[in-house]
């Protein structure tokens, strides 16, 4: 069983919970996911099965899209509602929609983020959340991410609680912490903030309407003994493809290089196929192409 499942991850489950259940449903250990989703986040989580696990890095490289909600007026330890409230500042009057949209526009393009303490980033061999749970703080590595779009969908003001909610949509590169982006937006507006809801709409080239829930997958396997899988090639569908002849395939099978003149189009990376089957990704190095990732050598 080789291929990709666009899973709908429900809230309340970790990404590993999903993997563990899929291993039981599909009776295979070779299952991998393309980037974690926090337990309180739902949405698209592409899952690679069997040989397709070799293509996870290409699934992860694609852009992602989210819909979320920021609550302005309070902050938590985790930057979402799972944490303890550590700061509050009442919003006495509604913040103008135009002001929010202006600050969001300023946060597009390439930006620098500092990962939250409650995250899986490793520092000196330990996850940041391990330091956080132990009450320790460490210097966190900055990272460059790209925000393609940061769009205001709606905003509402709660007079009783003196908080303001901002519904947004964001399209971004891999490695982006959307809760940090939301909290930073609140800071630009002069207030503490917390991400109060988040759904991943797109990842790995899959959209929400393509997803299957764990129950859907269980029902399919119970009814027919199988589940509909997208082919491994879906992970690299946006890269140019090169069909090999028998002689070239003989060389590629053994990890051989391809001459630059043999590759059309001459792009930094090409997917090589033989008899319609995706075999590998080759990368351009000086005047030749050499293997970056082998999927199949038979």
PDB file of N, CA, C and O in Angstrom, residues 95-154:
ATOM      1  N   UNK A  95     -11.276  48.516  17.876  1.00  0.00           N
ATOM      2  CA  UNK A  95     -10.189  48.916  16.988  1.00  0.00           C
ATOM      3  C   UNK A  95     -10.740  48.956  15.561  1.00  0.00           C
ATOM      4  O   UNK A  95     -11.423  48.024  15.129  1.00  0.00           O
ATOM      5  N   UNK A  96     -10.465  50.021  14.860  1.00  0.00           N
ATOM      6  CA  UNK A  96     -11.024  50.195  13.521  1.00  0.00           C
ATOM      7  C   UNK A  96     -10.565  49.094  12.577  1.00  0.00           C
ATOM      8  O   UNK A  96      -9.385  48.699  12.581  1.00  0.00           O
ATOM      9  N   UNK A  97     -11.488  48.630  11.775  1.00  0.00           N
ATOM     10  CA  UNK A  97     -11.185  47.584  10.784  1.00  0.00           C
ATOM     11  C   UNK A  97     -10.034  48.010   9.870  1.00  0.00           C
ATOM     12  O   UNK A  97      -9.157  47.206   9.536  1.00  0.00           O
ATOM     13  N   UNK A  98     -10.027  49.279   9.482  1.00  0.00           N
ATOM     14  CA  UNK A  98      -8.992  49.782   8.589  1.00  0.00           C
ATOM     15  C   UNK A  98      -7.598  49.703   9.229  1.00  0.00           C
ATOM     16  O   UNK A  98      -6.610  49.406   8.549  1.00  0.00           O
ATOM     17  N   UNK A  99      -7.537  49.966  10.527  1.00  0.00           N
ATOM     18  CA  UNK A  99      -6.258  49.894  11.235  1.00  0.00           C
ATOM     19  C   UNK A  99      -5.746  48.458  11.294  1.00  0.00           C
ATOM     20  O   UNK A  99      -4.554  48.183  11.082  1.00  0.00           O
ATOM     21  N   UNK A 100      -6.650  47.519  11.566  1.00  0.00           N
ATOM     22  CA  UNK A 100      -6.260  46.099  11.615  1.00  0.00           C
ATOM     23  C   UNK A 100      -5.743  45.646  10.253  1.00  0.00           C
ATOM     24  O   UNK A 100      -4.685  45.017  10.151  1.00  0.00           O
ATOM     25  N   UNK A 101      -6.473  45.986   9.197  1.00  0.00           N
ATOM     26  CA  UNK A 101      -6.081  45.586   7.847  1.00  0.00           C
ATOM     27  C   UNK A 101      -4.730  46.195   7.468  1.00  0.00           C
ATOM     28  O   UNK A 101      -3.904  45.545   6.813  1.00  0.00           O
ATOM     29  N   UNK A 102      -4.484  47.424   7.891  1.00  0.00           N
ATOM     30  CA  UNK A 102      -3.211  48.101   7.596  1.00  0.00           C
ATOM     31  C   UNK A 102      -2.046  47.359   8.250  1.00  0.00           C
ATOM     32  O   UNK A 102      -1.011  47.125   7.608  1.00  0.00           O
ATOM     33  N   UNK A 103      -2.201  46.977   9.505  1.00  0.00           N
ATOM     34  CA  UNK A 103      -1.134  46.267  10.210  1.00  0.00           C
ATOM     35  C   UNK A 103      -0.909  44.880   9.610  1.00  0.00           C
ATOM     36  O   UNK A 103       0.236  44.404   9.530  1.00  0.00           O
ATOM     37  N   UNK A 104      -1.970  44.233   9.174  1.00  0.00           N
ATOM     38  CA  UNK A 104      -1.833  42.922   8.544  1.00  0.00           C
ATOM     39  C   UNK A 104      -1.040  43.027   7.247  1.00  0.00           C
ATOM     40  O   UNK A 104      -0.184  42.188   6.958  1.00  0.00           O
ATOM     41  N   UNK A 105      -1.310  44.069   6.476  1.00  0.00           N
ATOM     42  CA  UNK A 105      -0.597  44.278   5.218  1.00  0.00           C
ATOM     43  C   UNK A 105       0.894  44.475   5.462  1.00  0.00           C
ATOM     44  O   UNK A 105       1.739  44.046   4.663  1.00  0.00           O
ATOM     45  N   UNK A 106       1.240  45.110   6.576  1.00  0.00           N
ATOM     46  CA  UNK A 106       2.639  45.347   6.919  1.00  0.00           C
ATOM     47  C   UNK A 106       3.373  44.051   7.275  1.00  0.00           C
ATOM     48  O   UNK A 106       4.601  44.007   7.299  1.00  0.00           O
ATOM     49  N   UNK A 107       2.603  42.993   7.562  1.00  0.00           N
ATOM     50  CA  UNK A 107       3.198  41.727   8.006  1.00  0.00           C
ATOM     51  C   UNK A 107       3.282  40.692   6.889  1.00  0.00           C
ATOM     52  O   UNK A 107       3.489  39.510   7.147  1.00  0.00           O
ATOM     53  N   UNK A 108       3.122  41.112   5.648  1.00  0.00           N
ATOM     54  CA  UNK A 108       3.258  40.194   4.520  1.00  0.00           C
ATOM     55  C   UNK A 108       4.670  40.257   3.947  1.00  0.00           C
ATOM     56  O   UNK A 108       5.437  41.164   4.260  1.00  0.00           O
ATOM     57  N   UNK A 109       4.994  39.281   3.092  1.00  0.00           N
ATOM     58  CA  UNK A 109       6.339  39.188   2.548  1.00  0.00           C
ATOM     59  C   UNK A 109       7.213  38.335   3.447  1.00  0.00           C
ATOM     60  O   UNK A 109       6.726  37.522   4.230  1.00  0.00           O
ATOM     61  N   UNK A 110       8.521  38.515   3.347  1.00  0.00           N
ATOM     62  CA  UNK A 110       9.441  37.753   4.197  1.00  0.00           C
ATOM     63  C   UNK A 110       9.554  38.428   5.549  1.00  0.00           C
ATOM     64  O   UNK A 110       9.869  39.612   5.639  1.00  0.00           O
ATOM     65  N   UNK A 111       9.295  37.664   6.604  1.00  0.00           N
ATOM     66  CA  UNK A 111       9.359  38.217   7.956  1.00  0.00           C
ATOM     67  C   UNK A 111      10.197  37.294   8.841  1.00  0.00           C
ATOM     68  O   UNK A 111      10.459  36.149   8.497  1.00  0.00           O
ATOM     69  N   UNK A 112      10.606  37.824   9.992  1.00  0.00           N
ATOM     70  CA  UNK A 112      11.363  37.040  10.969  1.00  0.00           C
ATOM     71  C   UNK A 112      10.437  36.655  12.120  1.00  0.00           C
ATOM     72  O   UNK A 112       9.708  37.494  12.640  1.00  0.00           O
ATOM     73  N   UNK A 113      10.463  35.374  12.478  1.00  0.00           N
ATOM     74  CA  UNK A 113       9.677  34.897  13.607  1.00  0.00           C
ATOM     75  C   UNK A 113      10.588  34.249  14.643  1.00  0.00           C
ATOM     76  O   UNK A 113      11.616  33.654  14.302  1.00  0.00           O
ATOM     77  N   UNK A 114      10.175  34.354  15.897  1.00  0.00           N
ATOM     78  CA  UNK A 114      10.812  33.614  16.985  1.00  0.00           C
ATOM     79  C   UNK A 114       9.821  32.540  17.419  1.00  0.00           C
ATOM     80  O   UNK A 114       8.707  32.864  17.840  1.00  0.00           O
ATOM     81  N   UNK A 115      10.162  31.256  17.313  1.00  0.00           N
ATOM     82  CA  UNK A 115       9.214  30.201  17.678  1.00  0.00           C
ATOM     83  C   UNK A 115       8.749  30.335  19.121  1.00  0.00           C
ATOM     84  O   UNK A 115       9.532  30.725  20.002  1.00  0.00           O
ATOM     85  N   UNK A 116       7.494  30.035  19.401  1.00  0.00           N
ATOM     86  CA  UNK A 116       7.002  30.103  20.781  1.00  0.00           C
ATOM     87  C   UNK A 116       7.663  29.046  21.656  1.00  0.00           C
ATOM     88  O   UNK A 116       8.118  28.010  21.152  1.00  0.00           O
ATOM     89  N   UNK A 117       7.733  29.297  22.961  1.00  0.00           N
ATOM     90  CA  UNK A 117       8.333  28.324  23.865  1.00  0.00           C
ATOM     91  C   UNK A 117       7.571  26.999  23.828  1.00  0.00           C
ATOM     92  O   UNK A 117       8.163  25.930  23.954  1.00  0.00           O
ATOM     93  N   UNK A 118       6.267  27.068  23.664  1.00  0.00           N
ATOM     94  CA  UNK A 118       5.490  25.827  23.537  1.00  0.00           C
ATOM     95  C   UNK A 118       5.428  25.441  22.061  1.00  0.00           C
ATOM     96  O   UNK A 118       4.444  25.641  21.373  1.00  0.00           O
ATOM     97  N   UNK A 119       6.560  24.880  21.580  1.00  0.00           N
ATOM     98  CA  UNK A 119       6.650  24.393  20.208  1.00  0.00           C
ATOM     99  C   UNK A 119       7.629  23.240  20.182  1.00  0.00           C
ATOM    100  O   UNK A 119       8.353  22.980  21.154  1.00  0.00           O
ATOM    101  N   UNK A 120       7.666  22.525  19.042  1.00  0.00           N
ATOM    102  CA  UNK A 120       8.502  21.316  18.933  1.00  0.00           C
ATOM    103  C   UNK A 120       9.907  21.601  18.427  1.00  0.00           C
ATOM    104  O   UNK A 120      10.675  20.670  18.190  1.00  0.00           O
ATOM    105  N   UNK A 121      10.267  22.871  18.262  1.00  0.00           N
ATOM    106  CA  UNK A 121      11.609  23.219  17.800  1.00  0.00           C
ATOM    107  C   UNK A 121      12.640  22.740  18.825  1.00  0.00           C
ATOM    108  O   UNK A 121      12.453  22.891  20.034  1.00  0.00           O
ATOM    109  N   UNK A 122      13.733  22.148  18.308  1.00  0.00           N
ATOM    110  CA  UNK A 122      14.774  21.643  19.198  1.00  0.00           C
ATOM    111  C   UNK A 122      15.870  22.669  19.434  1.00  0.00           C
ATOM    112  O   UNK A 122      16.334  23.317  18.500  1.00  0.00           O
ATOM    113  N   UNK A 123      16.274  22.820  20.685  1.00  0.00           N
ATOM    114  CA  UNK A 123      17.410  23.649  21.067  1.00  0.00           C
ATOM    115  C   UNK A 123      18.266  22.820  22.020  1.00  0.00           C
ATOM    116  O   UNK A 123      17.776  22.341  23.051  1.00  0.00           O
ATOM    117  N   UNK A 124      19.527  22.605  21.647  1.00  0.00           N
ATOM    118  CA  UNK A 124      20.455  21.789  22.450  1.00  0.00           C
ATOM    119  C   UNK A 124      19.865  20.417  22.763  1.00  0.00           C
ATOM    120  O   UNK A 124      19.948  19.928  23.900  1.00  0.00           O
ATOM    121  N   UNK A 125      19.237  19.818  21.765  1.00  0.00           N
ATOM    122  CA  UNK A 125      18.754  18.443  21.907  1.00  0.00           C
ATOM    123  C   UNK A 125      17.419  18.269  22.586  1.00  0.00           C
ATOM    124  O   UNK A 125      16.922  17.149  22.712  1.00  0.00           O
ATOM    125  N   UNK A 126      16.807  19.360  23.037  1.00  0.00           N
ATOM    126  CA  UNK A 126      15.503  19.270  23.704  1.00  0.00           C
ATOM    127  C   UNK A 126      14.474  20.123  22.979  1.00  0.00           C
ATOM    128  O   UNK A 126      14.807  21.166  22.405  1.00  0.00           O
ATOM    129  N   UNK A 127      13.226  19.669  22.991  1.00  0.00           N
ATOM    130  CA  UNK A 127      12.133  20.444  22.424  1.00  0.00           C
ATOM    131  C   UNK A 127      11.876  21.670  23.295  1.00  0.00           C
ATOM    132  O   UNK A 127      11.997  21.611  24.526  1.00  0.00           O
ATOM    133  N   UNK A 128      11.492  22.768  22.653  1.00  0.00           N
ATOM    134  CA  UNK A 128      11.213  23.983  23.429  1.00  0.00           C
ATOM    135  C   UNK A 128      10.117  23.757  24.459  1.00  0.00           C
ATOM    136  O   UNK A 128      10.168  24.289  25.572  1.00  0.00           O
ATOM    137  N   UNK A 129       9.087  22.950  24.105  1.00  0.00           N
ATOM    138  CA  UNK A 129       8.005  22.740  25.070  1.00  0.00           C
ATOM    139  C   UNK A 129       8.492  21.988  26.312  1.00  0.00           C
ATOM    140  O   UNK A 129       7.902  22.125  27.390  1.00  0.00           O
ATOM    141  N   UNK A 130       9.593  21.221  26.185  1.00  0.00           N
ATOM    142  CA  UNK A 130      10.144  20.535  27.361  1.00  0.00           C
ATOM    143  C   UNK A 130      10.749  21.548  28.333  1.00  0.00           C
ATOM    144  O   UNK A 130      10.607  21.423  29.555  1.00  0.00           O
ATOM    145  N   UNK A 131      11.447  22.549  27.773  1.00  0.00           N
ATOM    146  CA  UNK A 131      11.966  23.626  28.620  1.00  0.00           C
ATOM    147  C   UNK A 131      10.807  24.382  29.273  1.00  0.00           C
ATOM    148  O   UNK A 131      10.837  24.696  30.469  1.00  0.00           O
ATOM    149  N   UNK A 132       9.786  24.688  28.473  1.00  0.00           N
ATOM    150  CA  UNK A 132       8.652  25.472  28.974  1.00  0.00           C
ATOM    151  C   UNK A 132       7.952  24.760  30.121  1.00  0.00           C
ATOM    152  O   UNK A 132       7.599  25.376  31.139  1.00  0.00           O
ATOM    153  N   UNK A 133       7.728  23.452  29.958  1.00  0.00           N
ATOM    154  CA  UNK A 133       7.040  22.692  31.009  1.00  0.00           C
ATOM    155  C   UNK A 133       7.863  22.607  32.286  1.00  0.00           C
ATOM    156  O   UNK A 133       7.313  22.447  33.378  1.00  0.00           O
ATOM    157  N   UNK A 134       9.191  22.724  32.133  1.00  0.00           N
ATOM    158  CA  UNK A 134      10.071  22.689  33.303  1.00  0.00           C
ATOM    159  C   UNK A 134      10.269  24.080  33.899  1.00  0.00           C
ATOM    160  O   UNK A 134      11.020  24.248  34.867  1.00  0.00           O
ATOM    161  N   UNK A 135       9.593  25.079  33.313  1.00  0.00           N
ATOM    162  CA  UNK A 135       9.711  26.443  33.810  1.00  0.00           C
ATOM    163  C   UNK A 135      10.994  27.124  33.414  1.00  0.00           C
ATOM    164  O   UNK A 135      11.393  28.131  34.013  1.00  0.00           O
ATOM    165  N   UNK A 136      11.671  26.599  32.396  1.00  0.00           N
ATOM    166  CA  UNK A 136      12.934  27.173  31.933  1.00  0.00           C
ATOM    167  C   UNK A 136      12.714  27.954  30.639  1.00  0.00           C
ATOM    168  O   UNK A 136      11.807  27.657  29.867  1.00  0.00           O
ATOM    169  N   UNK A 137      13.567  28.934  30.413  1.00  0.00           N
ATOM    170  CA  UNK A 137      13.547  29.659  29.147  1.00  0.00           C
ATOM    171  C   UNK A 137      14.930  29.568  28.520  1.00  0.00           C
ATOM    172  O   UNK A 137      15.950  29.550  29.231  1.00  0.00           O
ATOM    173  N   UNK A 138      14.977  29.478  27.205  1.00  0.00           N
ATOM    174  CA  UNK A 138      16.245  29.421  26.481  1.00  0.00           C
ATOM    175  C   UNK A 138      16.155  30.374  25.292  1.00  0.00           C
ATOM    176  O   UNK A 138      15.059  30.768  24.875  1.00  0.00           O
ATOM    177  N   UNK A 139      17.315  30.724  24.762  1.00  0.00           N
ATOM    178  CA  UNK A 139      17.329  31.573  23.576  1.00  0.00           C
ATOM    179  C   UNK A 139      16.802  30.764  22.391  1.00  0.00           C
ATOM    180  O   UNK A 139      17.245  29.642  22.142  1.00  0.00           O
ATOM    181  N   UNK A 140      15.852  31.348  21.691  1.00  0.00           N
ATOM    182  CA  UNK A 140      15.210  30.631  20.587  1.00  0.00           C
ATOM    183  C   UNK A 140      15.746  31.113  19.246  1.00  0.00           C
ATOM    184  O   UNK A 140      15.944  32.311  19.055  1.00  0.00           O
ATOM    185  N   UNK A 141      15.975  30.178  18.329  1.00  0.00           N
ATOM    186  CA  UNK A 141      16.518  30.572  17.023  1.00  0.00           C
ATOM    187  C   UNK A 141      15.477  31.305  16.187  1.00  0.00           C
ATOM    188  O   UNK A 141      14.330  30.871  16.070  1.00  0.00           O
ATOM    189  N   UNK A 142      15.883  32.416  15.604  1.00  0.00           N
ATOM    190  CA  UNK A 142      14.976  33.146  14.714  1.00  0.00           C
ATOM    191  C   UNK A 142      14.888  32.410  13.386  1.00  0.00           C
ATOM    192  O   UNK A 142      15.818  31.703  12.987  1.00  0.00           O
ATOM    193  N   UNK A 143      13.763  32.566  12.706  1.00  0.00           N
ATOM    194  CA  UNK A 143      13.609  31.938  11.396  1.00  0.00           C
ATOM    195  C   UNK A 143      12.924  32.894  10.430  1.00  0.00           C
ATOM    196  O   UNK A 143      12.108  33.718  10.838  1.00  0.00           O
ATOM    197  N   UNK A 144      13.311  32.767   9.175  1.00  0.00           N
ATOM    198  CA  UNK A 144      12.696  33.577   8.121  1.00  0.00           C
ATOM    199  C   UNK A 144      11.563  32.775   7.488  1.00  0.00           C
ATOM    200  O   UNK A 144      11.747  31.623   7.100  1.00  0.00           O
ATOM    201  N   UNK A 145      10.398  33.368   7.414  1.00  0.00           N
ATOM    202  CA  UNK A 145       9.248  32.737   6.774  1.00  0.00           C
ATOM    203  C   UNK A 145       8.626  33.747   5.809  1.00  0.00           C
ATOM    204  O   UNK A 145       8.906  34.942   5.880  1.00  0.00           O
ATOM    205  N   UNK A 146       7.781  33.229   4.928  1.00  0.00           N
ATOM    206  CA  UNK A 146       7.143  34.099   3.951  1.00  0.00           C
ATOM    207  C   UNK A 146       5.633  34.088   4.147  1.00  0.00           C
ATOM    208  O   UNK A 146       5.017  33.019   4.180  1.00  0.00           O
ATOM    209  N   UNK A 147       5.056  35.260   4.292  1.00  0.00           N
ATOM    210  CA  UNK A 147       3.605  35.416   4.398  1.00  0.00           C
ATOM    211  C   UNK A 147       3.115  35.945   3.053  1.00  0.00           C
ATOM    212  O   UNK A 147       3.349  37.099   2.699  1.00  0.00           O
ATOM    213  N   UNK A 148       2.460  35.088   2.286  1.00  0.00           N
ATOM    214  CA  UNK A 148       1.992  35.488   0.959  1.00  0.00           C
ATOM    215  C   UNK A 148       0.772  36.387   1.045  1.00  0.00           C
ATOM    216  O   UNK A 148       0.659  37.372   0.319  1.00  0.00           O
ATOM    217  N   UNK A 149      -0.146  36.028   1.922  1.00  0.00           N
ATOM    218  CA  UNK A 149      -1.366  36.828   2.120  1.00  0.00           C
ATOM    219  C   UNK A 149      -1.769  36.752   3.583  1.00  0.00           C
ATOM    220  O   UNK A 149      -1.683  35.703   4.209  1.00  0.00           O
ATOM    221  N   UNK A 150      -2.210  37.876   4.125  1.00  0.00           N
ATOM    222  CA  UNK A 150      -2.726  37.942   5.495  1.00  0.00           C
ATOM    223  C   UNK A 150      -3.960  38.824   5.418  1.00  0.00           C
ATOM    224  O   UNK A 150      -3.857  40.050   5.335  1.00  0.00           O
ATOM    225  N   UNK A 151      -5.122  38.196   5.409  1.00  0.00           N
ATOM    226  CA  UNK A 151      -6.356  38.887   5.041  1.00  0.00           C
ATOM    227  C   UNK A 151      -7.350  38.944   6.191  1.00  0.00           C
ATOM    228  O   UNK A 151      -7.588  37.939   6.874  1.00  0.00           O
ATOM    229  N   UNK A 152      -7.932  40.102   6.403  1.00  0.00           N
ATOM    230  CA  UNK A 152      -8.978  40.279   7.408  1.00  0.00           C
ATOM    231  C   UNK A 152     -10.313  39.805   6.844  1.00  0.00           C
ATOM    232  O   UNK A 152     -10.757  40.265   5.796  1.00  0.00           O
ATOM    233  N   UNK A 153     -10.955  38.872   7.555  1.00  0.00           N
ATOM    234  CA  UNK A 153     -12.258  38.375   7.130  1.00  0.00           C
ATOM    235  C   UNK A 153     -13.398  39.082   7.855  1.00  0.00           C
ATOM    236  O   UNK A 153     -14.391  39.473   7.248  1.00  0.00           O
ATOM    237  N   UNK A 154     -13.248  39.225   9.174  1.00  0.00           N
ATOM    238  CA  UNK A 154     -14.310  39.862   9.971  1.00  0.00           C
ATOM    239  C   UNK A 154     -13.740  40.248  11.327  1.00  0.00           C
ATOM    240  O   UNK A 154     -12.722  39.704  11.771  1.00  0.00           O
TER     241      UNK A 154
END
